[in-house]
CSV table of C-alpha atoms in Angstrom, one decimal:
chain,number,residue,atom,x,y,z
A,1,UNK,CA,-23.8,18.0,-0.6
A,2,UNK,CA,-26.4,15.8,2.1
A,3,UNK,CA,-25.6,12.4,2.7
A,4,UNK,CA,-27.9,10.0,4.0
A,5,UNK,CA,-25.4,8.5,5.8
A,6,UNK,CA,-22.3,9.8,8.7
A,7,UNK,CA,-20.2,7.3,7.4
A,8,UNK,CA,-20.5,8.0,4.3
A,9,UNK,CA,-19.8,11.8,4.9
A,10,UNK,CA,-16.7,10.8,7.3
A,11,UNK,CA,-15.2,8.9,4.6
A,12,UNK,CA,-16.2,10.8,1.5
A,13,UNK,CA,-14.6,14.4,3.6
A,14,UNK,CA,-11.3,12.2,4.1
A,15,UNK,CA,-10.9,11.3,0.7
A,16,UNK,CA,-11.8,14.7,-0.2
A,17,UNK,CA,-8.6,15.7,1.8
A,18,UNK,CA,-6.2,14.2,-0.7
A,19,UNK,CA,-4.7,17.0,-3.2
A,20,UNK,CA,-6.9,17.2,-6.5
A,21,UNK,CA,-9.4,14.9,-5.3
A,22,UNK,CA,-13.1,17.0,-5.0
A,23,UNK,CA,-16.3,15.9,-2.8
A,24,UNK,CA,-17.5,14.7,-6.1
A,25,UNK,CA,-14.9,12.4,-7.0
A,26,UNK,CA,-14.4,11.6,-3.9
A,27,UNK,CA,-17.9,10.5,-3.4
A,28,UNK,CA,-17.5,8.1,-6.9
A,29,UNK,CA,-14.1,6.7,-5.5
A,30,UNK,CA,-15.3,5.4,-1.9
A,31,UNK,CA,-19.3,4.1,-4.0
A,32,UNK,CA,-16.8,2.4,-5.8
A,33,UNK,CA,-15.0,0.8,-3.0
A,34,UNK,CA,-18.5,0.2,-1.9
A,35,UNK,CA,-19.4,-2.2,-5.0
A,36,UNK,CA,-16.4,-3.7,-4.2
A,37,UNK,CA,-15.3,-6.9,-2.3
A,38,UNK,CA,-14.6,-5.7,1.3
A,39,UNK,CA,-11.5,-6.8,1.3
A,40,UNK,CA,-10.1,-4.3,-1.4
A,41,UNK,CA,-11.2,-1.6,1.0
A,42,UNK,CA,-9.0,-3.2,3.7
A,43,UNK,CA,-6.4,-3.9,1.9
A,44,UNK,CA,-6.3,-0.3,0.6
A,45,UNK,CA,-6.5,1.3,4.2
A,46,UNK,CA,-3.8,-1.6,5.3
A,47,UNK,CA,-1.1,-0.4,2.7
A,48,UNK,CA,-1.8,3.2,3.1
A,49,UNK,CA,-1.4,2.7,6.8
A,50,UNK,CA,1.7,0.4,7.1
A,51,UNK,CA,3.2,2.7,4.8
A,52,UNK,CA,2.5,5.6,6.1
A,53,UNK,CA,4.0,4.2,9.8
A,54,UNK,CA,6.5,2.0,8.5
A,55,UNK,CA,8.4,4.1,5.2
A,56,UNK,CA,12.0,4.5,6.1
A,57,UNK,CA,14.1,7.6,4.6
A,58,UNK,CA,17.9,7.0,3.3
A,59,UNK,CA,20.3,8.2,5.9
A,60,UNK,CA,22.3,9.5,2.8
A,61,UNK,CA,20.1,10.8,0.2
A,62,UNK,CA,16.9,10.6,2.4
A,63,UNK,CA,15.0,8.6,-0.8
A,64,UNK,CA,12.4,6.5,0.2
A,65,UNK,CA,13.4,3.6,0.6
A,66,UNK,CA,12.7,0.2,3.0
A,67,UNK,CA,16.3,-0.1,4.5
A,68,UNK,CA,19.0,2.1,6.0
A,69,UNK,CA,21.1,3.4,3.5
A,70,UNK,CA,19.1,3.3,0.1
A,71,UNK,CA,19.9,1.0,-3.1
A,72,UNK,CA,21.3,3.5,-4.8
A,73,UNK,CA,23.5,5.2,-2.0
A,74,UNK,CA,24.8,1.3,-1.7
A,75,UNK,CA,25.4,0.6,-5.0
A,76,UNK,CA,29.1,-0.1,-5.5
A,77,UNK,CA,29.0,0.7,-9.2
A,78,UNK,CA,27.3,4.2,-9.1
A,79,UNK,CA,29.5,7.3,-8.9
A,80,UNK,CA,29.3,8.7,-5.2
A,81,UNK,CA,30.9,11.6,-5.7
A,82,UNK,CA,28.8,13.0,-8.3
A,83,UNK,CA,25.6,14.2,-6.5
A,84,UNK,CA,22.1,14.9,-8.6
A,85,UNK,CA,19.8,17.4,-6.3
A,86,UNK,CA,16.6,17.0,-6.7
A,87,UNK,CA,13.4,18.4,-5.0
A,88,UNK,CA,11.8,14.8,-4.3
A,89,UNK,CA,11.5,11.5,-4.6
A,90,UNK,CA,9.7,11.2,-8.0
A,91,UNK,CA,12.6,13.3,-9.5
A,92,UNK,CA,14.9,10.6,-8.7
A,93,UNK,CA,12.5,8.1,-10.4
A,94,UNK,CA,12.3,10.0,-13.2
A,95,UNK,CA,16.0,10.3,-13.6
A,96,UNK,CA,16.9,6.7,-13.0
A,97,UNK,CA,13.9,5.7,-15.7
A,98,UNK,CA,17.0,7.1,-18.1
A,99,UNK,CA,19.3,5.5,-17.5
A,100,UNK,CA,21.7,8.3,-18.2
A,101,UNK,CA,23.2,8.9,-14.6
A,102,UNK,CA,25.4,6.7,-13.0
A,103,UNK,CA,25.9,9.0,-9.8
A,104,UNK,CA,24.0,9.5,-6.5
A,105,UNK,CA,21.0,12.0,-5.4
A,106,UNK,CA,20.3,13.9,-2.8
A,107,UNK,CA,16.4,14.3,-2.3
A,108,UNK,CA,15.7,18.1,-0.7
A,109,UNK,CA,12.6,17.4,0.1
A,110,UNK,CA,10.8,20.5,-1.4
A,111,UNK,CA,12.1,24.0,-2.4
A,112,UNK,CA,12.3,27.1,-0.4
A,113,UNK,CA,9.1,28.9,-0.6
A,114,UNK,CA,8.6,31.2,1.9
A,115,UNK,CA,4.9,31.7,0.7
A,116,UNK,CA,3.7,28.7,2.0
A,117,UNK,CA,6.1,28.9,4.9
A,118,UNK,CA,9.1,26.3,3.9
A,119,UNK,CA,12.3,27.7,5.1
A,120,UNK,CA,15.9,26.4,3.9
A,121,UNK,CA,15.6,24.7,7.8
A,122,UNK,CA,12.6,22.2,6.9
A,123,UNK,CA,14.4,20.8,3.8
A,124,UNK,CA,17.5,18.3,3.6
A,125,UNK,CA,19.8,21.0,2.8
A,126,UNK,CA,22.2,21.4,6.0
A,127,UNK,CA,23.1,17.6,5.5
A,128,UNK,CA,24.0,18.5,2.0
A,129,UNK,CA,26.1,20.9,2.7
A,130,UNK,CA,27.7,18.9,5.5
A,131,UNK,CA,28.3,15.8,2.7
A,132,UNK,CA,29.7,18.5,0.4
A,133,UNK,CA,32.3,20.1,3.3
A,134,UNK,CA,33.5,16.9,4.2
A,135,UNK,CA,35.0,16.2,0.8
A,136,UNK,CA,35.6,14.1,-1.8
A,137,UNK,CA,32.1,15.3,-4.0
A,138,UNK,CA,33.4,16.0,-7.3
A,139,UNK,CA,30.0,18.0,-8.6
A,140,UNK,CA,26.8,18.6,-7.9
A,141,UNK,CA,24.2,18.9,-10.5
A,142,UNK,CA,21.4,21.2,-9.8
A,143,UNK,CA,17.8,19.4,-11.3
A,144,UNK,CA,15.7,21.6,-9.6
A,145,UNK,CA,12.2,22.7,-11.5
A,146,UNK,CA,13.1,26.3,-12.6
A,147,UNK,CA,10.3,28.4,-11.2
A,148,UNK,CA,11.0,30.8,-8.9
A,149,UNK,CA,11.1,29.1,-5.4
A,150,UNK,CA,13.5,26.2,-7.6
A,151,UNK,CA,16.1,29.1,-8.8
A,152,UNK,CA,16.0,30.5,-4.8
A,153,UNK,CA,16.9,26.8,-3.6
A,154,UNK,CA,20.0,26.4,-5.7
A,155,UNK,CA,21.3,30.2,-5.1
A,156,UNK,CA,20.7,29.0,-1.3
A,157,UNK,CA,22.9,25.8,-1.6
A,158,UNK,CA,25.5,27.4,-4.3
A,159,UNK,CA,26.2,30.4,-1.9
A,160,UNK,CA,26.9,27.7,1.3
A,161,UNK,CA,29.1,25.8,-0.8
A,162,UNK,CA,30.7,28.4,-3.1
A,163,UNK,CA,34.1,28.0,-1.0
A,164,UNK,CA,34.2,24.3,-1.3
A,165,UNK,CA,36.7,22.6,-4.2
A,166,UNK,CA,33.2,21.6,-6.1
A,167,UNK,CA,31.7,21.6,-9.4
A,168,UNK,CA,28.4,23.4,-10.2
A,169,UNK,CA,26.0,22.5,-13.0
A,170,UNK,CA,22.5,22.6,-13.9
A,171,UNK,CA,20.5,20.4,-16.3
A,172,UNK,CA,20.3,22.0,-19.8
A,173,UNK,CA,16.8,24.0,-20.0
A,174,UNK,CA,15.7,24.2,-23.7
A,175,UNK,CA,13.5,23.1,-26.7
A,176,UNK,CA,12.0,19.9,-26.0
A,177,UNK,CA,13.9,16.8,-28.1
A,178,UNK,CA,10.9,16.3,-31.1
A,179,UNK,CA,9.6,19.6,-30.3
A,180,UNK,CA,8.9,22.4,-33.2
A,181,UNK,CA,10.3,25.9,-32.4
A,182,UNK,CA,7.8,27.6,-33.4
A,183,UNK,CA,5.4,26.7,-30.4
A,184,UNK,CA,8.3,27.1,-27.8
A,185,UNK,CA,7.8,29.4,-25.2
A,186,UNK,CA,9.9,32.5,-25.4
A,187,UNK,CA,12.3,32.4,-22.4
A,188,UNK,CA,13.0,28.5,-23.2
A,189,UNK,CA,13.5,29.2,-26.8
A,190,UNK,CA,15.8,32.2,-25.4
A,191,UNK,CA,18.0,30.1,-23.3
A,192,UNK,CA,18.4,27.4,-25.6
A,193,UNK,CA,20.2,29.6,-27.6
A,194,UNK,CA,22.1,31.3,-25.1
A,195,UNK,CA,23.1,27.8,-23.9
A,196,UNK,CA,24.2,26.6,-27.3
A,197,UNK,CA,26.4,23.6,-26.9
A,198,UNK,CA,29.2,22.6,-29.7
A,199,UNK,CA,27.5,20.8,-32.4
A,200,UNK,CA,30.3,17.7,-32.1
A,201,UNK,CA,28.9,17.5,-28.7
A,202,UNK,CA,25.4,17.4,-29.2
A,203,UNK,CA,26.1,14.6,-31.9
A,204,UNK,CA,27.8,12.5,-29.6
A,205,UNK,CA,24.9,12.4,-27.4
A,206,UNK,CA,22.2,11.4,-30.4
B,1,UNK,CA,7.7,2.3,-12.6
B,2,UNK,CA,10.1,1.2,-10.5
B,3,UNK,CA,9.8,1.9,-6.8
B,4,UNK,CA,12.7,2.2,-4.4
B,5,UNK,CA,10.8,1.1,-1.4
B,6,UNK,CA,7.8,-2.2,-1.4
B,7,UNK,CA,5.6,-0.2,0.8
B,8,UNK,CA,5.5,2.6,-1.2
B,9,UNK,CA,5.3,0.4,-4.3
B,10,UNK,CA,2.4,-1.6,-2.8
B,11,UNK,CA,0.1,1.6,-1.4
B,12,UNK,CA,0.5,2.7,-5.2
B,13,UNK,CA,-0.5,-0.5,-6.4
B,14,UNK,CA,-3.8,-0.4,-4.0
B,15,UNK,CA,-4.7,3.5,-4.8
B,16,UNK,CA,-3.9,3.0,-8.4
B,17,UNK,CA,-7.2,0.1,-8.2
B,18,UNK,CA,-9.4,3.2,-7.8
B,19,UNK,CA,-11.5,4.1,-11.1
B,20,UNK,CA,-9.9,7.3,-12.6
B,21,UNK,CA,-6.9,7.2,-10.7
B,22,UNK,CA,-3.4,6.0,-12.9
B,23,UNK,CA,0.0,4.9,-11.4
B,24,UNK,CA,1.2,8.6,-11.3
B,25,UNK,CA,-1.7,10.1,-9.3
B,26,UNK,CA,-1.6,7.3,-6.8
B,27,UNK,CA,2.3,8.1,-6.7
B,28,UNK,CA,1.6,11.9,-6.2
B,29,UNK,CA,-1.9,11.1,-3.5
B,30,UNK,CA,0.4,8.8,-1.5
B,31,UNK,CA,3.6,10.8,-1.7
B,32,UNK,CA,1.2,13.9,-0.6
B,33,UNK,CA,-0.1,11.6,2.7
B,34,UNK,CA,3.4,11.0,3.7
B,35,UNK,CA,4.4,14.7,3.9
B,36,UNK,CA,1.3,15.3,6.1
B,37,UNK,CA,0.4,14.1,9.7
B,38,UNK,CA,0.8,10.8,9.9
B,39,UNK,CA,-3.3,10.9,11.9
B,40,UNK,CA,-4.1,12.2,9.0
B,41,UNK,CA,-3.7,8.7,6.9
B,42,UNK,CA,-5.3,6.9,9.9
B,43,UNK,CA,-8.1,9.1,9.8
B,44,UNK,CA,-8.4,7.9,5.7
B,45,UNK,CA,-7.7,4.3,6.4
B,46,UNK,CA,-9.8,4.2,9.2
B,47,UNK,CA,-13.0,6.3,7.7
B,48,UNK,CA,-12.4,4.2,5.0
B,49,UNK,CA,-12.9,0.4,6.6
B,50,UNK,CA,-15.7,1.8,9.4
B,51,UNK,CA,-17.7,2.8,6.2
B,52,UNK,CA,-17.0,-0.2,4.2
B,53,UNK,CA,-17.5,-2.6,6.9
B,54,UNK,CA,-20.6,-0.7,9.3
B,55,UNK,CA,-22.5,1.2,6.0
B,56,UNK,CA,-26.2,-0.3,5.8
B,57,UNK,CA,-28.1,0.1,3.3
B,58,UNK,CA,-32.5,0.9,3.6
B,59,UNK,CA,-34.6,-1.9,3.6
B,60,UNK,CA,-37.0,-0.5,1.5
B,61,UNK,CA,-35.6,1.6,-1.3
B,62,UNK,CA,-31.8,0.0,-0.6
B,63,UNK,CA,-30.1,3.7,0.3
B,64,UNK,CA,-27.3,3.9,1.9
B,65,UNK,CA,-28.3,5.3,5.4
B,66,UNK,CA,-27.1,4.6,9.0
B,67,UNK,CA,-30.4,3.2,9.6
B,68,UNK,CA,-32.5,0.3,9.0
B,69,UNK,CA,-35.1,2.6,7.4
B,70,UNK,CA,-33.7,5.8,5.6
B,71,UNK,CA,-34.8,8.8,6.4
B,72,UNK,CA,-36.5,9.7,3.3
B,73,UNK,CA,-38.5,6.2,3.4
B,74,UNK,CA,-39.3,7.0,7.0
B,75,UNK,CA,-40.1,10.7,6.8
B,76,UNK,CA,-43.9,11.0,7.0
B,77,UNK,CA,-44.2,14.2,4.8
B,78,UNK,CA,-42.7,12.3,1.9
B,79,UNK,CA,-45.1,10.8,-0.6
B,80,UNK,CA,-44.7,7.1,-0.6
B,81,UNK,CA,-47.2,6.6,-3.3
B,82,UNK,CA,-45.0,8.1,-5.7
B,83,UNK,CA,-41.6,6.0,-6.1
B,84,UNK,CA,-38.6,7.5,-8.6
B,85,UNK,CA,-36.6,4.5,-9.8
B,86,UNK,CA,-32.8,5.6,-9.8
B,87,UNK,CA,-29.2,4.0,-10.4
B,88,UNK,CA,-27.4,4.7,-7.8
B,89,UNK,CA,-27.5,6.8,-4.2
B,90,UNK,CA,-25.5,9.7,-6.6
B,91,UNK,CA,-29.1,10.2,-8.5
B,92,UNK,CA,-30.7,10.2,-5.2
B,93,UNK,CA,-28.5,13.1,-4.0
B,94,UNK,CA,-29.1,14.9,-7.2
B,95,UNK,CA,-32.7,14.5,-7.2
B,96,UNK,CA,-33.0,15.9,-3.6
B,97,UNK,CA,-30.7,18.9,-4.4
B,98,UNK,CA,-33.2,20.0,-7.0
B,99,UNK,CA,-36.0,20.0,-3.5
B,100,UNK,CA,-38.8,19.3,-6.5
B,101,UNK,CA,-39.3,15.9,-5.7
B,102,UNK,CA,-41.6,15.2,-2.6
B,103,UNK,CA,-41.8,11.2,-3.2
B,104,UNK,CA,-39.8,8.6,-2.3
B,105,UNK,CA,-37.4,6.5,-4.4
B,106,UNK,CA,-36.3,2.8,-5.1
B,107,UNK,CA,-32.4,2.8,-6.3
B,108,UNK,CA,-31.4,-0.4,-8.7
B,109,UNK,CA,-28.0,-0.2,-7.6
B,110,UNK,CA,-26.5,0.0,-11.3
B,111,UNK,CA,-28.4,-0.7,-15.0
B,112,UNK,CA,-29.1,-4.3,-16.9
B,113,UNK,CA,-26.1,-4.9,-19.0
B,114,UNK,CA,-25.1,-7.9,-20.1
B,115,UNK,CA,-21.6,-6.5,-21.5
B,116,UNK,CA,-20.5,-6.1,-18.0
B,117,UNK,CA,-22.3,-8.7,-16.8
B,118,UNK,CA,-25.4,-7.7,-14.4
B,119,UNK,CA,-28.3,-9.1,-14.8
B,120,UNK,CA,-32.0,-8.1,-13.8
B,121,UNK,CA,-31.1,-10.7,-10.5
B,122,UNK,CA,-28.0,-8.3,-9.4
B,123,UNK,CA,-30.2,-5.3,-8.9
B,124,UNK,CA,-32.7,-4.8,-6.8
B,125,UNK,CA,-35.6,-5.2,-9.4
B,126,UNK,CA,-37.2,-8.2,-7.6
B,127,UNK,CA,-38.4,-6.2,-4.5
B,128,UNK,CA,-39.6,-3.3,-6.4
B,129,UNK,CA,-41.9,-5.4,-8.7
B,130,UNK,CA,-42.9,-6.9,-5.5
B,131,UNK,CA,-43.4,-3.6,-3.6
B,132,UNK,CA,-45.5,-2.3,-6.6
B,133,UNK,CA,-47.8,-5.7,-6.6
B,134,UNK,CA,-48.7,-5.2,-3.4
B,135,UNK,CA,-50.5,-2.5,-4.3
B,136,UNK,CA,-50.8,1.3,-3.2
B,137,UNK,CA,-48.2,3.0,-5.2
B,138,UNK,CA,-49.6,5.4,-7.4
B,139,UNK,CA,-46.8,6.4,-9.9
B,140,UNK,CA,-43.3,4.8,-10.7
B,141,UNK,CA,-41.0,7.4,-12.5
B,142,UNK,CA,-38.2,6.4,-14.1
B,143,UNK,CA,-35.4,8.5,-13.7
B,144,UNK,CA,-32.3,6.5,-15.3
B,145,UNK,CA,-29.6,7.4,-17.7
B,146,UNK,CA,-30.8,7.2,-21.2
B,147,UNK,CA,-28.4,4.7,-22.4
B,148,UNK,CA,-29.1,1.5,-24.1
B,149,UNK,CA,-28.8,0.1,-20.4
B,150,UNK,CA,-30.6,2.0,-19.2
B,151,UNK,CA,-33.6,1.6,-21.9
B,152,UNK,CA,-33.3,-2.0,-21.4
B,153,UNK,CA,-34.1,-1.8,-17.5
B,154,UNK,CA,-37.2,0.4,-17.5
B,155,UNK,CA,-38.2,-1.9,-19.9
B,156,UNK,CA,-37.4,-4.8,-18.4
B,157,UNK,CA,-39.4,-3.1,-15.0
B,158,UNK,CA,-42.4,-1.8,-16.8
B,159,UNK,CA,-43.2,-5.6,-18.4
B,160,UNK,CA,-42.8,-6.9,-15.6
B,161,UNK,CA,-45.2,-4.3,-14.0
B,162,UNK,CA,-47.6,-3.4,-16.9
B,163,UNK,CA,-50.8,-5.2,-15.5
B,164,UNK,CA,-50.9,-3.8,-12.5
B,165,UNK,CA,-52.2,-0.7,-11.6
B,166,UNK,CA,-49.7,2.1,-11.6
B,167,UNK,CA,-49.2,5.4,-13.6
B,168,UNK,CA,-45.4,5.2,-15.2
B,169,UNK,CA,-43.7,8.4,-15.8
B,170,UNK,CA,-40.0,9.1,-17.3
B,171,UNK,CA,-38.1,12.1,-16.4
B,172,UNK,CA,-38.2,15.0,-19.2
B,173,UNK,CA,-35.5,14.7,-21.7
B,174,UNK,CA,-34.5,18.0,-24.3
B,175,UNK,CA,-32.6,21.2,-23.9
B,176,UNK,CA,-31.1,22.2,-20.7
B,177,UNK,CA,-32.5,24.9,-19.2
B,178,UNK,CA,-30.2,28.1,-20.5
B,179,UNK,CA,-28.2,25.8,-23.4
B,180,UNK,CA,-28.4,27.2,-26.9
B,181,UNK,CA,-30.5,25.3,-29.2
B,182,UNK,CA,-27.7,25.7,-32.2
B,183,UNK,CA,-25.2,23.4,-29.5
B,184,UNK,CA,-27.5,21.1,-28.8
B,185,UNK,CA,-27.1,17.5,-30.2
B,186,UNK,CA,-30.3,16.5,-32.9
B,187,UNK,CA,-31.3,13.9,-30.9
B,188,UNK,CA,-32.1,15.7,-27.9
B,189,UNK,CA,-33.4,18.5,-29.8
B,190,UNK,CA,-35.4,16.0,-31.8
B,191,UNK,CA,-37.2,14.7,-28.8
B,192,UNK,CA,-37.5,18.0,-27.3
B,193,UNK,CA,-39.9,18.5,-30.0
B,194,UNK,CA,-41.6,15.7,-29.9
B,195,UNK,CA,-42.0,15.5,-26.6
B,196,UNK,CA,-43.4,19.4,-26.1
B,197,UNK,CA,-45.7,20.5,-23.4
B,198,UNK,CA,-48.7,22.7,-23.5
B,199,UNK,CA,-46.9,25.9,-23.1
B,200,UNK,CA,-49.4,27.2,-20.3
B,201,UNK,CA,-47.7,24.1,-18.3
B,202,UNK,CA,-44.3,25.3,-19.3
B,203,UNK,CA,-44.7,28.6,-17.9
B,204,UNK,CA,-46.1,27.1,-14.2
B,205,UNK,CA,-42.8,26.0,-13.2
B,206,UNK,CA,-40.9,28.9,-14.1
């Protein structure tokens, strides 16, 4: 692609840079920004900026968040010794949107993938394991995404902890609520029915 | 959504103004700039307002370019007898990809359409109807989408134009070159017909 301008190129190459964003969409977004009032442009690069130097982690859960210790770590009326592990902070958003757990999370910050060179050392785990050693955690829910490098994270966290007065779970992996059988996936389909709950159970939660 | 940090909420909120970009892709573009280098958001943010604020655009055919005078208005091997009337700098680019075009070109900066509201006094009509009066161009092509907006402006330029004395050309419209004619739509193939060229011609600029 020729531009006829540097500038354009410099910002068009940046953009570029961000994860599922081509030369050629790229190229529309900053044209757009173009047509646009100046100001939109600054207060874009202003936001991305402060954020970017200003974001604070939760010294507990290490979720984003804009104080010390996180609104849900400080939350008197959630469950701190239930802990829901999740690989990042969009997980714990997408929990919370359902309003179905009352406990705490703890945000890993990735899985172990030794492919693209993430080691157990360059997530949150060892303060995990710390919180769990200390005591008082009743369980620990794994809601990792079950692929590969997920199922490695939680075998590497369960085998630290195994010795610890704890409960394990995972979420329930299965068909879809709404969902037709017939166009599940195999192994889902499989472990749905290897997973079978009581059907009192699964009435209670309707 | 609900966001557990205002920084993060509000560098959302201003990546989620882009055009094609939701809520959940700004979440996932800004989450992705906080994992890398934190010169790495500066660099965006900074590419960003340098361009927005320092970008100039040609004084003749309204380009972008670093320059007062683009290089393709300046370049003394282009034609400038022979303008190609385009939307925006994207045609431009594609136009200069093909290398068939030796001319020079006069971009509107967007298409008549009352819907949106742009009117012939947004674009930059005025100053080609004035470059063409003065005399000296030999051939205006219109190269514009062929949307009711975009029917409406070359017709709104080539009244405006019609007694003086210039060819006026629009770009071919039919098949693309290597499509089947079965998955073609009828009114492309229709004027693919209608519009046919002596096939000697055709053969020339294999």
């Amino acid at each position: 692609m020729e531009f006829s301008s540097k500038l354009l190129e410099k910002a068009v190459n940046e953009m570029a840079q961000l994860p599922g964003i081509g030369k050629r969409t790229a190229l529309r977004l900053v044209l757009h920004l173009l047509k646009q009032p100046e100001e939109q442009t600054q207060y874009l690069a202003q936001a991305l900026t402060t954020m970017r130097e200003e974001i604070k982690f939760c010294k507990s859960c290490h979720n984003i968040s804009d104080v010390a210790l996180c609104e849900i770590c400080s939350n008197p009326l959630r469950n701190n010794k239930v802990i829901c592990v999740v690989e990042d902070i969009r997980d714990v958003m997408a929990i919370e949107n359902t309003g179905q757990f009352k406990g705490i999370y703890h945000v890993l910050g990735g899985k172990i993938s030794p492919v693209d060179g993430i080691g157990p050392s360059q997530l949150h785990i060892a303060s995990l394991v710390e919180k769990v050693k200390a005591g008082g955690i009743e369980e620990l829910i794994f809601a990792l995404s079950s692929t590969m490098e997920g199922d490695t994270t939680n075998f590497y966290i369960f085998r630290q902890i195994k010795d610890c007065e704890v409960k394990t779970s995972a979420i329930a992996r299965g068909i879809a609520v709404g969902d037709e059988l017939e166009y599940a996936d195999e192994v889902t389909l499989g472990r749905s029915i290897l997973n079978r709950i009581p059907f009192e159970h699964s009435m209670k939660n309707l």
